Tab-separated table of C-alpha atoms in Angstrom:
chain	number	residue	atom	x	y	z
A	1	UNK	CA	-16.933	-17.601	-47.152
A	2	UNK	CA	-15.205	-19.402	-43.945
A	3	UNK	CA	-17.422	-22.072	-42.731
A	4	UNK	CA	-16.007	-24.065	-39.598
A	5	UNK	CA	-17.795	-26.334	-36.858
A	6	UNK	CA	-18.590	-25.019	-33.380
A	7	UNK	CA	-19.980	-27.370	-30.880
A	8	UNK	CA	-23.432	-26.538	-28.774
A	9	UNK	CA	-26.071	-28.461	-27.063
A	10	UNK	CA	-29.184	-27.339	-25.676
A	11	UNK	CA	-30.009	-28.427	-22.067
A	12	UNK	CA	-33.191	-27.057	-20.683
A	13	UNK	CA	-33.814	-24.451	-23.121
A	14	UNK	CA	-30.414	-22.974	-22.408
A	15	UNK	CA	-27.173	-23.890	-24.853
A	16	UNK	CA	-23.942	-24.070	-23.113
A	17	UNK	CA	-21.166	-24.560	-25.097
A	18	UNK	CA	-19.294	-28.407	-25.465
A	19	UNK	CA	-15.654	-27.177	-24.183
A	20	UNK	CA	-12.548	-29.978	-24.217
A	21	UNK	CA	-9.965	-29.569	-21.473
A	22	UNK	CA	-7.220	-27.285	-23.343
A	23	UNK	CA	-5.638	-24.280	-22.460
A	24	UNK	CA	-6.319	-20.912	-23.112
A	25	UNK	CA	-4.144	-20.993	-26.651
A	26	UNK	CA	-6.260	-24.118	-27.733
A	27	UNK	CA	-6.542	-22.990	-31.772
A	28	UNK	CA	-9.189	-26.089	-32.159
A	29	UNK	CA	-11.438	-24.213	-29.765
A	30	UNK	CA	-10.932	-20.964	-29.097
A	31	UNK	CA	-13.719	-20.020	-26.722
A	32	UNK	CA	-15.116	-16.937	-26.342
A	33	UNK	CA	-16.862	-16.135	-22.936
A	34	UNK	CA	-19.659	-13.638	-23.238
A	35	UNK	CA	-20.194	-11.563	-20.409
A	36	UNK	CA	-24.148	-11.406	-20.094
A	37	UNK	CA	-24.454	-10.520	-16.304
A	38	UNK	CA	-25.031	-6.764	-15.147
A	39	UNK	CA	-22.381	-4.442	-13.870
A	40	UNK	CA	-22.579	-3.365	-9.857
A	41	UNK	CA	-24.710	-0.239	-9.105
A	42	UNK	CA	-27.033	-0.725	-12.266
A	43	UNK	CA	-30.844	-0.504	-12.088
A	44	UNK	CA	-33.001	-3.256	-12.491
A	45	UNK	CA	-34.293	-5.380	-13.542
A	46	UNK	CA	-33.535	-5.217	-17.018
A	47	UNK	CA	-35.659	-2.144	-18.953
A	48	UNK	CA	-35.576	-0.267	-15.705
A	49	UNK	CA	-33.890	3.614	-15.472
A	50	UNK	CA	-34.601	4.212	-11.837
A	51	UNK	CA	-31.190	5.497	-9.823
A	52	UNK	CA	-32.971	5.973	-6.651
A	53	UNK	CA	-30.280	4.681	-4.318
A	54	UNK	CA	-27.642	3.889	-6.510
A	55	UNK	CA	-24.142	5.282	-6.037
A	56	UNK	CA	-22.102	4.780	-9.182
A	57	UNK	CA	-18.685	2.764	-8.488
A	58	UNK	CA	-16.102	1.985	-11.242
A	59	UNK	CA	-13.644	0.482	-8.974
A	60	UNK	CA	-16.565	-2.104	-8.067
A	61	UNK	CA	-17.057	-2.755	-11.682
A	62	UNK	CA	-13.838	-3.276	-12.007
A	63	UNK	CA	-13.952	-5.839	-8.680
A	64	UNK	CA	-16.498	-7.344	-10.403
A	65	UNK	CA	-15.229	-7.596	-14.111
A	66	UNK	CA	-11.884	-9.018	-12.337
A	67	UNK	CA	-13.646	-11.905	-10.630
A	68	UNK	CA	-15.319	-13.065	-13.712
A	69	UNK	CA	-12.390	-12.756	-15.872
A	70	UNK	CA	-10.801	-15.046	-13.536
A	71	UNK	CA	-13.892	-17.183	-14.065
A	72	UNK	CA	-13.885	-17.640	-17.416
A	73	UNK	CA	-10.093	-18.233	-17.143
A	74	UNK	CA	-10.776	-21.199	-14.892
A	75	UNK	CA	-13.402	-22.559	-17.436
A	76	UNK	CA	-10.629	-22.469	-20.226
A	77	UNK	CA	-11.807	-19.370	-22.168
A	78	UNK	CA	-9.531	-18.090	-24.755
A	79	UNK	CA	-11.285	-14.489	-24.510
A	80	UNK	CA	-13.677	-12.513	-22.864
A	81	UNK	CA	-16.504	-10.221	-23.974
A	82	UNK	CA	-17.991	-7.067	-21.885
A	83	UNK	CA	-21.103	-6.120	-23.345
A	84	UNK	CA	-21.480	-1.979	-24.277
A	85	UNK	CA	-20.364	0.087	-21.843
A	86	UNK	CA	-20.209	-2.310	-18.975
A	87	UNK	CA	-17.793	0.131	-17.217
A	88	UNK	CA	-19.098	1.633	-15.314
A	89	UNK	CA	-22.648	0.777	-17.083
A	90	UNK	CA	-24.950	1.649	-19.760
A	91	UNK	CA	-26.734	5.333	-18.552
A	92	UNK	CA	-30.298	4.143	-18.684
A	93	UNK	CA	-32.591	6.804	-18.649
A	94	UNK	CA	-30.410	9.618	-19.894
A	95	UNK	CA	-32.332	10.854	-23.302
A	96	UNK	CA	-35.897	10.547	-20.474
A	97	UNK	CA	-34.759	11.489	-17.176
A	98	UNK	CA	-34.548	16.141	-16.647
A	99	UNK	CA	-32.032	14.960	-13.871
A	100	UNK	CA	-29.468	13.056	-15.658
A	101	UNK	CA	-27.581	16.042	-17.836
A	102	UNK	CA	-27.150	17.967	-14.225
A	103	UNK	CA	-27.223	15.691	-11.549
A	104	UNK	CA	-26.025	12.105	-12.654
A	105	UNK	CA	-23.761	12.787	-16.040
A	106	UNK	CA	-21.066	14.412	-13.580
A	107	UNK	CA	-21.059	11.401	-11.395
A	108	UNK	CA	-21.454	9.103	-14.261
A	109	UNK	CA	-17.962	10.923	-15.721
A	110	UNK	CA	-16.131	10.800	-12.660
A	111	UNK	CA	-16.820	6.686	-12.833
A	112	UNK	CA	-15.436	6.488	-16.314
A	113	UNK	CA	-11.857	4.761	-17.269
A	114	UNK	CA	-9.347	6.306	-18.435
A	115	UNK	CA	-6.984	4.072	-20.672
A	116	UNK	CA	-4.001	3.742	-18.592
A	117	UNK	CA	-5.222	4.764	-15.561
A	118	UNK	CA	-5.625	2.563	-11.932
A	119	UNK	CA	-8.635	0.655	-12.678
A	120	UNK	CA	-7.465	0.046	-16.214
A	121	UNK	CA	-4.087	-1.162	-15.188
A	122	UNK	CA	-6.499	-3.687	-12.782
A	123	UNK	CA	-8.249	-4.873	-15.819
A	124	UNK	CA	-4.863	-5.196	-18.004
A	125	UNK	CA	-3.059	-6.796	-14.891
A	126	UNK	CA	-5.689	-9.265	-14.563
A	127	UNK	CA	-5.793	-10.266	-18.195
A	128	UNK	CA	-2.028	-11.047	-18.045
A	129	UNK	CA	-2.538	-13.514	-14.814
A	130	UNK	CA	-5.214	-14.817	-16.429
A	131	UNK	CA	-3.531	-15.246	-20.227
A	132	UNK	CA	-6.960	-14.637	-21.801
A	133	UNK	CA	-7.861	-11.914	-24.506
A	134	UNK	CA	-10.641	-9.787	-23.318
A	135	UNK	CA	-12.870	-7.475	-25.152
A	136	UNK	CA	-14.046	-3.950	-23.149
A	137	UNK	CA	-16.869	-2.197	-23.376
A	138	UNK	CA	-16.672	1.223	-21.093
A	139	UNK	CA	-17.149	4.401	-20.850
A	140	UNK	CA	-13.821	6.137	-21.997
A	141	UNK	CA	-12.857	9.440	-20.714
A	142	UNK	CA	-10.147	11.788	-22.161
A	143	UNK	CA	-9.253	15.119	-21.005
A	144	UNK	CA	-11.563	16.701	-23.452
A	145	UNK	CA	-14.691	14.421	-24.061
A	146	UNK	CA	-16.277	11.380	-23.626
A	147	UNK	CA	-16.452	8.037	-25.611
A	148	UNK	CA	-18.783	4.856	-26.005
A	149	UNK	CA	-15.150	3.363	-26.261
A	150	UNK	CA	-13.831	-0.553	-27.275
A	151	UNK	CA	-10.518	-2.307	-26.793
A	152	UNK	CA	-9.163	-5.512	-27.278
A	153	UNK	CA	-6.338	-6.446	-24.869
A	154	UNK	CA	-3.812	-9.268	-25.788
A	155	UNK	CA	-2.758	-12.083	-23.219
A	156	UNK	CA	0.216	-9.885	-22.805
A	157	UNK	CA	-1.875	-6.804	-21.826
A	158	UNK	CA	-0.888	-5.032	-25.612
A	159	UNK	CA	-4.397	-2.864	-26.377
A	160	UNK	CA	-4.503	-4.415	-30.101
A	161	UNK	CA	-7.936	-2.599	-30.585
A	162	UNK	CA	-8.789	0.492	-28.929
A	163	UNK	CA	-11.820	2.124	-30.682
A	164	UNK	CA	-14.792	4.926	-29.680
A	165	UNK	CA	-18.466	3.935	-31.442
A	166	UNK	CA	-18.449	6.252	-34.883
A	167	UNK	CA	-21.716	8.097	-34.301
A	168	UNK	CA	-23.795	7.171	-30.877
A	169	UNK	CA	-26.977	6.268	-31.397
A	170	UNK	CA	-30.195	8.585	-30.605
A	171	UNK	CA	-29.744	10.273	-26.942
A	172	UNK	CA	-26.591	8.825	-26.766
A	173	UNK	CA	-25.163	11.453	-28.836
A	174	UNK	CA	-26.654	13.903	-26.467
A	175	UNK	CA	-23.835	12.515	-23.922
A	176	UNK	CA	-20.987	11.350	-26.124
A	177	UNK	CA	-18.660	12.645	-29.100
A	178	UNK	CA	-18.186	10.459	-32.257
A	179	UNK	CA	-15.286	8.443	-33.064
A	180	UNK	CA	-13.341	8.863	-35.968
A	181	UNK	CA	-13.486	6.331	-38.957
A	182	UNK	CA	-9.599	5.181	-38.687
A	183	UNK	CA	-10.977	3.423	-35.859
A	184	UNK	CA	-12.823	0.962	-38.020
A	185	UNK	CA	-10.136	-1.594	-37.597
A	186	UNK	CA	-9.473	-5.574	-37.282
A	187	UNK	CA	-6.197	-6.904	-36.098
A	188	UNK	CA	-4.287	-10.023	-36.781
A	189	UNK	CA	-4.021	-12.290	-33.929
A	190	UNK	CA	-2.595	-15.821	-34.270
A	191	UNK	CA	-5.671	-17.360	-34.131
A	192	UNK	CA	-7.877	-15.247	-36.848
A	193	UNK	CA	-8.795	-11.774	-37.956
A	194	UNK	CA	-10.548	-9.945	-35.345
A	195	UNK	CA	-13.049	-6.613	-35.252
A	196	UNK	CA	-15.278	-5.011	-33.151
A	197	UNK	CA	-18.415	-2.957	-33.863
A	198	UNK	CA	-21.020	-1.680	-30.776
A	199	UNK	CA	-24.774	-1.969	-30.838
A	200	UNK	CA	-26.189	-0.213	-33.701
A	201	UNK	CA	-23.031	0.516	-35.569
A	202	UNK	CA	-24.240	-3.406	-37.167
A	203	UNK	CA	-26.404	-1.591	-38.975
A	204	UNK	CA	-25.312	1.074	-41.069
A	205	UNK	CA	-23.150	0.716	-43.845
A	206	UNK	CA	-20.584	3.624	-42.966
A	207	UNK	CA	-19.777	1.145	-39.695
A	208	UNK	CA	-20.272	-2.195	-41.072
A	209	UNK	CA	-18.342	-1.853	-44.551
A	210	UNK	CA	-15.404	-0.888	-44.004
A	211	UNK	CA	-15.576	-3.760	-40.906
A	212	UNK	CA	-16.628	-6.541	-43.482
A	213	UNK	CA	-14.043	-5.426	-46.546
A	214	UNK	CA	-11.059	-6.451	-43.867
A	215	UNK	CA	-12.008	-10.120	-43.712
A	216	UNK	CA	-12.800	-10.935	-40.466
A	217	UNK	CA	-12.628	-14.464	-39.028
A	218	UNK	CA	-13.938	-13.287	-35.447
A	219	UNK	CA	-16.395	-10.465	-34.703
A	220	UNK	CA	-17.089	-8.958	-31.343
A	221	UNK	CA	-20.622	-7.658	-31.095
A	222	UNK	CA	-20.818	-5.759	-27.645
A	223	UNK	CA	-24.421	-4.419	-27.092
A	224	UNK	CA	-25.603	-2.607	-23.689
A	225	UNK	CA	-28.591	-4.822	-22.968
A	226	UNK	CA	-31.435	-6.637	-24.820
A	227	UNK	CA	-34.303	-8.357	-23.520
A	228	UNK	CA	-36.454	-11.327	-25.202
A	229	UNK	CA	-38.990	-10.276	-27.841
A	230	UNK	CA	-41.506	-11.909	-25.443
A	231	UNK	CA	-41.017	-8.636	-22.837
A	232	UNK	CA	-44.094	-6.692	-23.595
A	233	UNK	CA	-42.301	-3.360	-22.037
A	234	UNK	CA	-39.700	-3.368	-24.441
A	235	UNK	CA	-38.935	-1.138	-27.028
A	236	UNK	CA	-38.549	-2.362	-30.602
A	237	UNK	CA	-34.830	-1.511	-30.252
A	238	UNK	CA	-34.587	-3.491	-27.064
A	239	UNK	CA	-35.186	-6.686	-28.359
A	240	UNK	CA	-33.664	-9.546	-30.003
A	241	UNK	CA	-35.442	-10.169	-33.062
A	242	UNK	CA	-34.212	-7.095	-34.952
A	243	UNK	CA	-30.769	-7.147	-33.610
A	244	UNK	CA	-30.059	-10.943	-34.326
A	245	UNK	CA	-31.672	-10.057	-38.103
A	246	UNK	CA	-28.292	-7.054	-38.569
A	247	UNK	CA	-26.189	-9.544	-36.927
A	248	UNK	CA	-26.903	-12.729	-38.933
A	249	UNK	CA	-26.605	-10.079	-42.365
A	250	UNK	CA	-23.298	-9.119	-41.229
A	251	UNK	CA	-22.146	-12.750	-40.579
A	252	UNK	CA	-23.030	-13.696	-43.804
A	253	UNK	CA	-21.514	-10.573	-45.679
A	254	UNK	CA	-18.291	-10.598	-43.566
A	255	UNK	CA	-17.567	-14.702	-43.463
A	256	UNK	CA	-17.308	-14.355	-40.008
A	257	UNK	CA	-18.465	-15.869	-36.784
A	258	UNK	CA	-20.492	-13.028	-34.797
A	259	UNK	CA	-20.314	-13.486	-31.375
A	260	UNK	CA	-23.069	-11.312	-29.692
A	261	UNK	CA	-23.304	-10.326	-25.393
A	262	UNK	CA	-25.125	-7.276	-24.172
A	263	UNK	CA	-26.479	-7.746	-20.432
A	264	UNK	CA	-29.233	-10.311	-20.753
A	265	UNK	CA	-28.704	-11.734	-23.945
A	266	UNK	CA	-26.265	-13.504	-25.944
A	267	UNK	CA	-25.725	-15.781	-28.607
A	268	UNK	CA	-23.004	-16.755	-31.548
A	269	UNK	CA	-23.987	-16.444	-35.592
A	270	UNK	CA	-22.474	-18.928	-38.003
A	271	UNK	CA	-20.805	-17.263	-41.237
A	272	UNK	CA	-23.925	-19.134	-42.950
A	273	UNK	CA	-26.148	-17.292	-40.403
A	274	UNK	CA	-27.022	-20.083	-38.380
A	275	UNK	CA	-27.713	-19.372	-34.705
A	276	UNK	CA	-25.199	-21.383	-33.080
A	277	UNK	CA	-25.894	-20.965	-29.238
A	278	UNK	CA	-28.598	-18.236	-27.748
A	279	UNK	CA	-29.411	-17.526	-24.243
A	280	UNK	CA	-32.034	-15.296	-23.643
A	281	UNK	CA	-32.368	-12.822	-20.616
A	282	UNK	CA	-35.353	-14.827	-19.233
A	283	UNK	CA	-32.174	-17.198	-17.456
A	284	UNK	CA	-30.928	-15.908	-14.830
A	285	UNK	CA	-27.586	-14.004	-14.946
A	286	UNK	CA	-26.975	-14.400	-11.421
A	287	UNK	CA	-26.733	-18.292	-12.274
A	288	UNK	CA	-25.340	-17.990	-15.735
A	289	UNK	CA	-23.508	-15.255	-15.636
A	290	UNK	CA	-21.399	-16.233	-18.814
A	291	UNK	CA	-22.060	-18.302	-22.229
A	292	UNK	CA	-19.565	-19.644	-23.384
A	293	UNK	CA	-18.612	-20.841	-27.437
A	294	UNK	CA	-15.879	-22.418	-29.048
A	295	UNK	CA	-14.908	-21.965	-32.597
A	296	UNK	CA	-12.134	-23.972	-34.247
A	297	UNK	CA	-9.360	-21.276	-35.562
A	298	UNK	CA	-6.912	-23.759	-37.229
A	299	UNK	CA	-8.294	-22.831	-41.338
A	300	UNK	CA	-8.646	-19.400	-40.533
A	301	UNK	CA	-6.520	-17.480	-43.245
A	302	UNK	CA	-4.670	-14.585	-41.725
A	303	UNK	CA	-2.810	-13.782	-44.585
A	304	UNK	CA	-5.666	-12.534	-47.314
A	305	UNK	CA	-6.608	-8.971	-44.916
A	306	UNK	CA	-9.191	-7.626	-48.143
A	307	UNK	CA	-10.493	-9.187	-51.564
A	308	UNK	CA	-10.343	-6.622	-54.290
A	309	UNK	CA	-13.178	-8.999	-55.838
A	310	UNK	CA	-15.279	-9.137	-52.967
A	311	UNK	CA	-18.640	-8.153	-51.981
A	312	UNK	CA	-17.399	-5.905	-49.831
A	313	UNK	CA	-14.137	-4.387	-51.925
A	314	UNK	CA	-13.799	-0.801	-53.175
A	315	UNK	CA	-15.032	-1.704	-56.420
A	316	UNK	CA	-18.283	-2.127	-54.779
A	317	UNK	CA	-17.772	0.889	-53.085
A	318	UNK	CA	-16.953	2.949	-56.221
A	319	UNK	CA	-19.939	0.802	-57.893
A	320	UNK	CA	-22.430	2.194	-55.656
A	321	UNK	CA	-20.882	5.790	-55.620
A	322	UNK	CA	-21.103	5.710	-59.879
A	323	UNK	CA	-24.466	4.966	-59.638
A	324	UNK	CA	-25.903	6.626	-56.635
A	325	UNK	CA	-29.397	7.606	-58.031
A	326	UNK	CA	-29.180	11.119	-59.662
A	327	UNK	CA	-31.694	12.940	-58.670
A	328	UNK	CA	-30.045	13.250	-55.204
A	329	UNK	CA	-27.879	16.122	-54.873
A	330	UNK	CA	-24.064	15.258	-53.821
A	331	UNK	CA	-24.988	17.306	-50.956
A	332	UNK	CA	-23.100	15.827	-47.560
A	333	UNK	CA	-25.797	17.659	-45.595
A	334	UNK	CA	-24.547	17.834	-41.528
A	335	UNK	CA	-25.505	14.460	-40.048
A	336	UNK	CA	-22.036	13.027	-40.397
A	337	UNK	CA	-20.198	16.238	-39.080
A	338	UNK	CA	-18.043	15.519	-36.196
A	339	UNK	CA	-20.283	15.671	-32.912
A	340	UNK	CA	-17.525	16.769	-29.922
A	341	UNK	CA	-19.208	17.935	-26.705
A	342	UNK	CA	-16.807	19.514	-24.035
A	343	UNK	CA	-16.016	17.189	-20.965
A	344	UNK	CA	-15.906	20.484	-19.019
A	345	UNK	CA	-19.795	21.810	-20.160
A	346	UNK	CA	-20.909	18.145	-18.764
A	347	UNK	CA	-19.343	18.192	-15.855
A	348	UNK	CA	-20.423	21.647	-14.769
A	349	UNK	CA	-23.754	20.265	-13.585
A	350	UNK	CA	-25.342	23.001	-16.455
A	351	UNK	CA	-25.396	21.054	-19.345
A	352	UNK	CA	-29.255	20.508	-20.389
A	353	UNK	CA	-28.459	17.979	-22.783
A	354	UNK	CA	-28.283	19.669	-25.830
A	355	UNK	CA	-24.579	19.544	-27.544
A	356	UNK	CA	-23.562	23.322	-28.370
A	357	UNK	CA	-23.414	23.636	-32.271
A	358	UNK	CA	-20.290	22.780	-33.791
């Protein structure tokens, strides 16, 4: 385990983070800025899946995503964390709503990003003026499908991450195709081991493994949106109790800090599984639009990238794979087949939101 101080007080029921004057490369405190306000053109409040009178608008997102970069630039961040999806915005309703497969998944496409195209070039642009490290969350269209995609973008604007969410969760893999397990990777920055994982990929082994057996020092935990457990309209998914219980079990697994942001909520997990900083979505995200945490980097090992002894090593693996009970047949069944649904069927305006078989 790699246990190291981060600095918090609480003012007013809120924690903001303690932040020195240092510049963006400051290994002592590398801050992480957590994005917990709400994209443009998203409905609210927070729970809500009405689109009456909302025109989808990635290059406003972008506008938007820009600005607070900038922000969190000026306020000494060393990254910055989109929650879920951000771009161009989680598609609340979509597994409820007759009208989303034909009338709003087109427009919902045509307001995805492309990696390399205009808006993305904004977003990399801006993260070289800036000379911050930001972590995406967005929508990521390819010629063929659609992604719940991730990237990490150096200070130089190099994509050291760029990942798609292994198996979407419930309705969501109505709308998008898997990713691909090679995309299960951390990267070696100078100042620690970093991942990412979205939502409820924290809480099944087939995402969270192979995650925790590369020795994180960092992990980036983008979720779409919570709300307090408090909310009585919430859904038990939808709240924080549940998803700060994976999170603080994959902290303590991995050895890493977790640093959580979804639109409402966010909040940093010690490698012990101490809750470092929280901000719940009762605050206002107008007003706070960002937390922000810093970690000190500086006895962060970089060189050790697995532990063949671990608790997470492929002796484990191969431990739980020997003795997997036998009375269940080695039968793969066809949940983890590959789940591809043609960009061209959900654009047509027919799709009814069933994937064709594969």
């Amino acid at each position: 385990m790699r246990f190291l101080l981060g600095m918090a007080v609480s003012l007013a029921g809120v924690v903001v983070s303690v932040r020195a004057c240092a510049s963006h490369t400051d290994a002592s405190n590398f801050t992480i800025a957590m994005v917990r306000t709400y994209p443009p053109n998203w409905p609210l409040p927070l729970l809500s899946s009405n689109w009456t009178g909302i025109t989808m608008n990635i290059s406003q997102a972008v506008d938007k995503a820009v600005d607070l970069i900038q922000e969190a630039s000026h306020e000494n961040a060393s990254l910055v964390l989109f929650p879920e999806l951000w771009f161009p915005g989680y598609p609340m309703g979509f597994g409820d709503d007759t009208n989303w497969p034909t009338v709003l998944l087109p427009e919902y496409i045509e307001n995805c990003l492309t990696v390399g195209d205009g808006n993305w070039a904004r977003i990399v642009d801006s993260v070289v003026d800036t000379g911050v490290y930001v972590g995406l969350g967005f929508c990521d269209k390819t010629t063929e499908n659609i992604f719940m995609g991730q990237a990490l973008i150096s200070p130089s604007g190099d994509v050291l991450i760029h990942r798609h969410k292994l198996r979407p969760s419930g309705s969501e893999r109505d709308m998008f195709s898997d990713g691909t397990m090679e995309m299960l990777e951390v990267t070696t920055t100078r100042y620690g081991r970093i991942g990412m994982l979205e939502c409820y990929e924290h809480f099944w082994p087939s995402m969270t493994l192979p995650m925790q057996a590369q020795l994180e020092n960092i992990h980036l935990a983008a979720f779409p949106y919570l709300v307090d457990d408090s909310n009585p309209q919430k859904q038990w998914y939808e709240g924080t109790f549940v998803n700060m219980a994976a999170e603080t079990h994959y902290a303590v697994l991995s050895g890493a800090y977790v640093f959580h942001t979804s639109v409402g909520t966010s909040w940093v997990i010690s490698p012990s599984g101490e809750v470092l900083t929280h901000v719940g979505s009762t605050v206002d995200m107008d007003t706070t639009p960002i937390v922000y945490y810093g970690v000190n980097t500086t006895g962060f090992d970089t060189t050790a990238t697995y532990d063949v002894n671990g608790e997470v090593s492929w002796g484990v693996v191969k431990q739980i794979y020997d003795g997997f009970p036998s009375y269940i047949p080695k039968d793969p069944g066809t949940f983890v087949d590959f789940a591809s649904i043609p960009i061209a069927l959900e654009q047509s305006g027919n799709y009814n939101g069933t994937p064709p078989a594969s």
